[in-house]
């Protein structure tokens, strides 16, 4: 079974530029998550999709971050414009159940490491 | 706001030693998960504990969920260099659609 795919793996941009990340979850997984992980810290949930609807985006900086999940499958996360403090690893994860179980397993992709100069 | 604090933040030990990592919160969680993350990769689930007081064993790793479901511990017996990594706990919120709050992380290095 193929895992969660993310691209690009690395991205270096200057502040105020725009950047987009792509995620392809495991086939059939209803829930998709985007996390931000600053170096040495635990992941912080940015947005959670259930199929193609947003379940939680309370920690998404909506003035600069946006995300969509196309037809309930692939997802893109965009930052426009980027700030220095956005430097982090952006992790995508997917899970089978639609957020209806506290024991659902999240499968993570390898992440995209973003450096903002 | 639910927070999960892990301790210690960093741990460097010799091969063969035992260690315990703690995950504490003032909030109650429906379940608690432990993940291990290696450099350049995403976290990988090790275990899920659901019931207060539950103990699960995975080879040399022992996981315990606190009676009040607010805290958890991970104990590793006879650590090996392959155990090196970032250990993360994650609690599932108790209301609405479940979402997971990750702990601050414990970076473990096991020296040969």
mmCIF file of C-alpha atoms in Angstrom:
data_model
loop_
_atom_site.group_PDB
_atom_site.id
_atom_site.type_symbol
_atom_site.label_atom_id
_atom_site.label_comp_id
_atom_site.label_asym_id
_atom_site.label_seq_id
_atom_site.Cartn_x
_atom_site.Cartn_y
_atom_site.Cartn_z
ATOM 1 C CA UNK A 1 0.000 0.000 0.000
ATOM 2 C CA UNK A 2 1.427 3.361 -1.016
ATOM 3 C CA UNK A 3 1.973 5.848 1.789
ATOM 4 C CA UNK A 4 1.210 9.542 2.000
ATOM 5 C CA UNK A 5 3.074 11.450 -0.692
ATOM 6 C CA UNK A 6 4.228 15.035 -0.353
ATOM 7 C CA UNK A 7 6.053 17.407 -2.657
ATOM 8 C CA UNK A 8 8.330 19.165 -2.804
ATOM 9 C CA UNK A 9 10.567 17.738 -0.091
ATOM 10 C CA UNK A 10 12.511 20.956 0.307
ATOM 11 C CA UNK A 11 11.795 24.571 -0.558
ATOM 12 C CA UNK A 12 13.808 27.733 0.009
ATOM 13 C CA UNK A 13 12.145 31.092 -0.600
ATOM 14 C CA UNK A 14 12.598 34.706 0.390
ATOM 15 C CA UNK A 15 10.195 36.423 2.738
ATOM 16 C CA UNK A 16 7.091 37.862 1.099
ATOM 17 C CA UNK A 17 7.214 35.228 -1.647
ATOM 18 C CA UNK A 18 4.509 32.608 -2.136
ATOM 19 C CA UNK A 19 4.817 28.851 -1.821
ATOM 20 C CA UNK A 20 2.551 25.838 -2.241
ATOM 21 C CA UNK A 21 2.782 22.309 -0.944
ATOM 22 C CA UNK A 22 0.999 19.258 -2.305
ATOM 23 C CA UNK A 23 -0.209 16.129 -0.516
ATOM 24 C CA UNK A 24 -1.645 12.879 -1.858
ATOM 25 C CA UNK A 25 -3.136 10.830 0.988
ATOM 26 C CA UNK A 26 -3.520 7.073 1.212
ATOM 27 C CA UNK A 27 -6.305 5.928 -1.105
ATOM 28 C CA UNK A 28 -9.662 5.738 0.643
ATOM 29 C CA UNK A 29 -8.676 7.784 3.677
ATOM 30 C CA UNK A 30 -11.454 10.187 4.638
ATOM 31 C CA UNK A 31 -9.489 12.551 6.855
ATOM 32 C CA UNK A 32 -6.522 14.673 5.858
ATOM 33 C CA UNK A 33 -4.423 16.811 8.179
ATOM 34 C CA UNK A 34 -1.815 19.512 7.666
ATOM 35 C CA UNK A 35 0.614 20.097 10.515
ATOM 36 C CA UNK A 36 3.393 22.618 11.043
ATOM 37 C CA UNK A 37 6.442 21.301 12.909
ATOM 38 C CA UNK A 38 9.022 23.806 14.016
ATOM 39 C CA UNK A 39 12.468 22.330 14.581
ATOM 40 C CA UNK A 40 12.631 20.289 17.781
ATOM 41 C CA UNK A 41 8.942 20.667 18.601
ATOM 42 C CA UNK A 42 5.829 18.577 18.225
ATOM 43 C CA UNK A 43 3.558 19.035 15.196
ATOM 44 C CA UNK A 44 0.857 21.705 15.430
ATOM 45 C CA UNK A 45 -2.409 21.074 13.596
ATOM 46 C CA UNK A 46 -3.115 23.738 10.979
ATOM 47 C CA UNK A 47 -6.178 22.309 9.284
ATOM 48 C CA UNK A 48 -8.183 19.085 9.263
ATOM 49 C CA UNK A 49 -10.378 17.987 6.354
ATOM 50 C CA UNK A 50 -13.073 15.348 6.491
ATOM 51 C CA UNK A 51 -13.551 14.279 2.878
ATOM 52 C CA UNK A 52 -13.528 17.711 1.163
ATOM 53 C CA UNK A 53 -14.971 19.715 4.050
ATOM 54 C CA UNK A 54 -13.010 21.608 6.702
ATOM 55 C CA UNK A 55 -13.439 20.204 10.216
ATOM 56 C CA UNK A 56 -10.973 22.398 12.079
ATOM 57 C CA UNK A 57 -8.869 25.338 10.923
ATOM 58 C CA UNK A 58 -8.724 27.223 14.205
ATOM 59 C CA UNK A 59 -4.918 27.399 14.204
ATOM 60 C CA UNK A 60 -4.499 28.288 10.526
ATOM 61 C CA UNK A 61 -3.232 31.875 10.049
ATOM 62 C CA UNK A 62 -5.900 32.696 7.533
ATOM 63 C CA UNK A 63 -4.426 36.044 6.539
ATOM 64 C CA UNK A 64 -1.577 34.222 4.823
ATOM 65 C CA UNK A 65 -2.301 30.486 4.784
ATOM 66 C CA UNK A 66 -4.935 28.731 2.690
ATOM 67 C CA UNK A 67 -5.681 25.097 2.000
ATOM 68 C CA UNK A 68 -8.024 23.094 -0.136
ATOM 69 C CA UNK A 69 -8.763 19.442 -0.686
ATOM 70 C CA UNK A 70 -9.668 18.677 -4.252
ATOM 71 C CA UNK A 71 -12.602 16.284 -4.671
ATOM 72 C CA UNK A 72 -11.865 14.855 -1.238
ATOM 73 C CA UNK A 73 -8.510 13.422 -2.331
ATOM 74 C CA UNK A 74 -5.369 15.530 -2.928
ATOM 75 C CA UNK A 75 -4.716 18.682 -0.968
ATOM 76 C CA UNK A 76 -2.650 21.828 -1.347
ATOM 77 C CA UNK A 77 -1.444 24.203 1.341
ATOM 78 C CA UNK A 78 -0.405 27.699 0.301
ATOM 79 C CA UNK A 79 1.433 30.471 2.090
ATOM 80 C CA UNK A 80 1.203 33.988 0.674
ATOM 81 C CA UNK A 81 3.196 35.995 1.636
ATOM 82 C CA UNK A 82 5.711 33.987 3.626
ATOM 83 C CA UNK A 83 7.342 35.272 6.803
ATOM 84 C CA UNK A 84 10.595 34.224 8.448
ATOM 85 C CA UNK A 85 8.677 32.478 11.236
ATOM 86 C CA UNK A 86 7.029 30.175 8.695
ATOM 87 C CA UNK A 87 10.290 28.227 8.409
ATOM 88 C CA UNK A 88 9.303 24.722 9.488
ATOM 89 C CA UNK A 89 8.480 21.241 8.252
ATOM 90 C CA UNK A 90 4.960 20.946 6.889
ATOM 91 C CA UNK A 91 3.562 17.472 7.454
ATOM 92 C CA UNK A 92 0.548 15.967 5.778
ATOM 93 C CA UNK A 93 -1.233 13.002 7.341
ATOM 94 C CA UNK A 94 -4.291 10.965 6.515
ATOM 95 C CA UNK A 95 -6.501 8.569 8.438
ATOM 96 C CA UNK A 96 -9.133 6.081 7.396
ATOM 97 C CA UNK A 97 -12.036 7.102 9.597
ATOM 98 C CA UNK A 98 -13.784 10.458 9.333
ATOM 99 C CA UNK A 99 -12.627 11.767 12.704
ATOM 100 C CA UNK A 100 -15.152 9.545 14.426
ATOM 101 C CA UNK A 101 -12.754 7.424 16.439
ATOM 102 C CA UNK A 102 -10.253 8.390 19.103
ATOM 103 C CA UNK A 103 -8.119 5.407 18.100
ATOM 104 C CA UNK A 104 -7.824 6.248 14.420
ATOM 105 C CA UNK A 105 -4.282 5.910 13.101
ATOM 106 C CA UNK A 106 -2.716 8.852 11.333
ATOM 107 C CA UNK A 107 -0.229 8.041 8.580
ATOM 108 C CA UNK A 108 2.250 10.797 7.928
ATOM 109 C CA UNK A 109 4.094 11.784 4.805
ATOM 110 C CA UNK A 110 7.800 12.672 4.892
ATOM 111 C CA UNK A 111 7.061 16.399 5.075
ATOM 112 C CA UNK A 112 8.221 19.475 3.199
ATOM 113 C CA UNK A 113 11.021 21.434 4.808
ATOM 114 C CA UNK A 114 10.479 25.151 4.170
ATOM 115 C CA UNK A 115 13.201 27.707 4.733
ATOM 116 C CA UNK A 116 12.243 31.383 4.500
ATOM 117 C CA UNK A 117 15.203 33.753 4.098
ATOM 118 C CA UNK B 1 -6.311 25.271 25.305
ATOM 119 C CA UNK B 2 -5.176 21.684 25.757
ATOM 120 C CA UNK B 3 -1.431 21.255 26.170
ATOM 121 C CA UNK B 4 0.767 18.186 26.475
ATOM 122 C CA UNK B 5 4.120 18.660 28.155
ATOM 123 C CA UNK B 6 6.789 16.020 27.692
ATOM 124 C CA UNK B 7 9.810 15.440 29.891
ATOM 125 C CA UNK B 8 12.659 15.236 29.593
ATOM 126 C CA UNK B 9 13.112 17.354 26.474
ATOM 127 C CA UNK B 10 16.439 15.694 25.647
ATOM 128 C CA UNK B 11 17.935 12.403 26.750
ATOM 129 C CA UNK B 12 21.292 10.895 25.880
ATOM 130 C CA UNK B 13 22.032 7.453 27.303
ATOM 131 C CA UNK B 14 24.295 4.462 26.773
ATOM 132 C CA UNK B 15 23.151 1.299 25.074
ATOM 133 C CA UNK B 16 21.596 -1.095 27.567
ATOM 134 C CA UNK B 17 20.257 1.554 29.951
ATOM 135 C CA UNK B 18 16.587 1.970 30.823
ATOM 136 C CA UNK B 19 14.645 5.208 30.459
ATOM 137 C CA UNK B 20 11.203 6.704 30.992
ATOM 138 C CA UNK B 21 9.570 9.541 29.084
ATOM 139 C CA UNK B 22 6.595 11.387 30.545
ATOM 140 C CA UNK B 23 3.652 13.100 28.893
ATOM 141 C CA UNK B 24 1.515 15.308 31.154
ATOM 142 C CA UNK B 25 -1.545 17.497 30.794
ATOM 143 C CA UNK B 26 -4.215 19.123 32.917
ATOM 144 C CA UNK B 27 -6.812 18.005 30.359
ATOM 145 C CA UNK B 28 -8.535 14.668 29.950
ATOM 146 C CA UNK B 29 -8.082 12.854 26.655
ATOM 147 C CA UNK B 30 -10.179 10.141 25.020
ATOM 148 C CA UNK B 31 -7.040 8.329 24.014
ATOM 149 C CA UNK B 32 -3.337 8.885 23.875
ATOM 150 C CA UNK B 33 -0.936 7.853 21.166
ATOM 151 C CA UNK B 34 2.841 7.579 21.078
ATOM 152 C CA UNK B 35 4.824 8.188 17.900
ATOM 153 C CA UNK B 36 8.478 7.979 16.970
ATOM 154 C CA UNK B 37 9.928 10.300 14.354
ATOM 155 C CA UNK B 38 13.286 9.907 12.662
ATOM 156 C CA UNK B 39 15.128 12.722 10.855
ATOM 157 C CA UNK B 40 13.603 13.576 7.484
ATOM 158 C CA UNK B 41 10.539 11.440 8.053
ATOM 159 C CA UNK B 42 7.050 11.816 9.425
ATOM 160 C CA UNK B 43 6.017 10.407 12.815
ATOM 161 C CA UNK B 44 5.138 6.719 12.941
ATOM 162 C CA UNK B 45 2.527 5.421 15.360
ATOM 163 C CA UNK B 46 3.829 3.073 18.074
ATOM 164 C CA UNK B 47 0.752 2.528 20.221
ATOM 165 C CA UNK B 48 -2.681 3.832 21.212
ATOM 166 C CA UNK B 49 -3.933 3.619 24.805
ATOM 167 C CA UNK B 50 -7.584 4.216 25.562
ATOM 168 C CA UNK B 51 -8.527 3.113 29.059
ATOM 169 C CA UNK B 52 -7.363 4.845 32.244
ATOM 170 C CA UNK B 53 -4.659 2.717 33.878
ATOM 171 C CA UNK B 54 -4.071 0.729 30.691
ATOM 172 C CA UNK B 55 -0.611 -0.740 30.154
ATOM 173 C CA UNK B 56 0.603 -1.928 26.754
ATOM 174 C CA UNK B 57 3.865 -3.596 25.908
ATOM 175 C CA UNK B 58 5.608 -3.569 22.559
ATOM 176 C CA UNK B 59 8.791 -5.655 22.834
ATOM 177 C CA UNK B 60 11.086 -3.520 25.033
ATOM 178 C CA UNK B 61 8.666 -0.575 25.164
ATOM 179 C CA UNK B 62 6.015 -0.267 27.884
ATOM 180 C CA UNK B 63 3.283 2.361 27.628
ATOM 181 C CA UNK B 64 0.972 3.406 30.444
ATOM 182 C CA UNK B 65 -2.084 5.664 30.429
ATOM 183 C CA UNK B 66 -2.782 7.451 33.708
ATOM 184 C CA UNK B 67 -5.870 6.517 35.703
ATOM 185 C CA UNK B 68 -7.411 9.943 35.087
ATOM 186 C CA UNK B 69 -6.456 9.865 31.380
ATOM 187 C CA UNK B 70 -4.426 13.061 31.748
ATOM 188 C CA UNK B 71 -0.938 11.631 31.544
ATOM 189 C CA UNK B 72 1.086 8.820 30.069
ATOM 190 C CA UNK B 73 4.549 7.326 30.218
ATOM 191 C CA UNK B 74 6.815 5.407 27.890
ATOM 192 C CA UNK B 75 9.438 3.132 29.396
ATOM 193 C CA UNK B 76 12.203 1.594 27.305
ATOM 194 C CA UNK B 77 14.158 -1.329 28.690
ATOM 195 C CA UNK B 78 17.721 -1.979 27.559
ATOM 196 C CA UNK B 79 17.788 0.837 25.007
ATOM 197 C CA UNK B 80 19.462 0.226 21.673
ATOM 198 C CA UNK B 81 20.904 2.684 19.121
ATOM 199 C CA UNK B 82 17.924 1.899 16.891
ATOM 200 C CA UNK B 83 15.659 3.497 19.508
ATOM 201 C CA UNK B 84 17.194 6.894 18.738
ATOM 202 C CA UNK B 85 14.626 9.438 17.576
ATOM 203 C CA UNK B 86 12.040 12.014 18.567
ATOM 204 C CA UNK B 87 9.262 10.552 20.712
ATOM 205 C CA UNK B 88 5.920 12.323 20.569
ATOM 206 C CA UNK B 89 2.744 11.781 22.532
ATOM 207 C CA UNK B 90 -0.576 12.886 21.067
ATOM 208 C CA UNK B 91 -3.893 13.162 22.857
ATOM 209 C CA UNK B 92 -7.286 12.892 21.177
ATOM 210 C CA UNK B 93 -9.739 15.587 22.229
ATOM 211 C CA UNK B 94 -12.864 14.469 24.000
ATOM 212 C CA UNK B 95 -15.491 16.502 22.206
ATOM 213 C CA UNK B 96 -16.815 16.728 18.692
ATOM 214 C CA UNK B 97 -14.822 15.388 15.787
ATOM 215 C CA UNK B 98 -11.624 13.969 17.178
ATOM 216 C CA UNK B 99 -8.447 15.901 16.652
ATOM 217 C CA UNK B 100 -5.018 15.214 18.026
ATOM 218 C CA UNK B 101 -2.845 17.525 20.083
ATOM 219 C CA UNK B 102 0.826 16.665 20.014
ATOM 220 C CA UNK B 103 3.222 16.960 22.909
ATOM 221 C CA UNK B 104 6.406 18.988 22.956
ATOM 222 C CA UNK B 105 8.566 15.969 22.118
ATOM 223 C CA UNK B 106 11.475 14.085 23.704
ATOM 224 C CA UNK B 107 14.627 13.672 21.668
ATOM 225 C CA UNK B 108 16.391 10.439 22.579
ATOM 226 C CA UNK B 109 19.922 9.483 21.597
ATOM 227 C CA UNK B 110 21.228 6.048 22.442
ATOM 228 C CA UNK B 111 24.990 5.725 22.217
ATOM 229 C CA UNK B 112 26.619 2.426 21.241
#
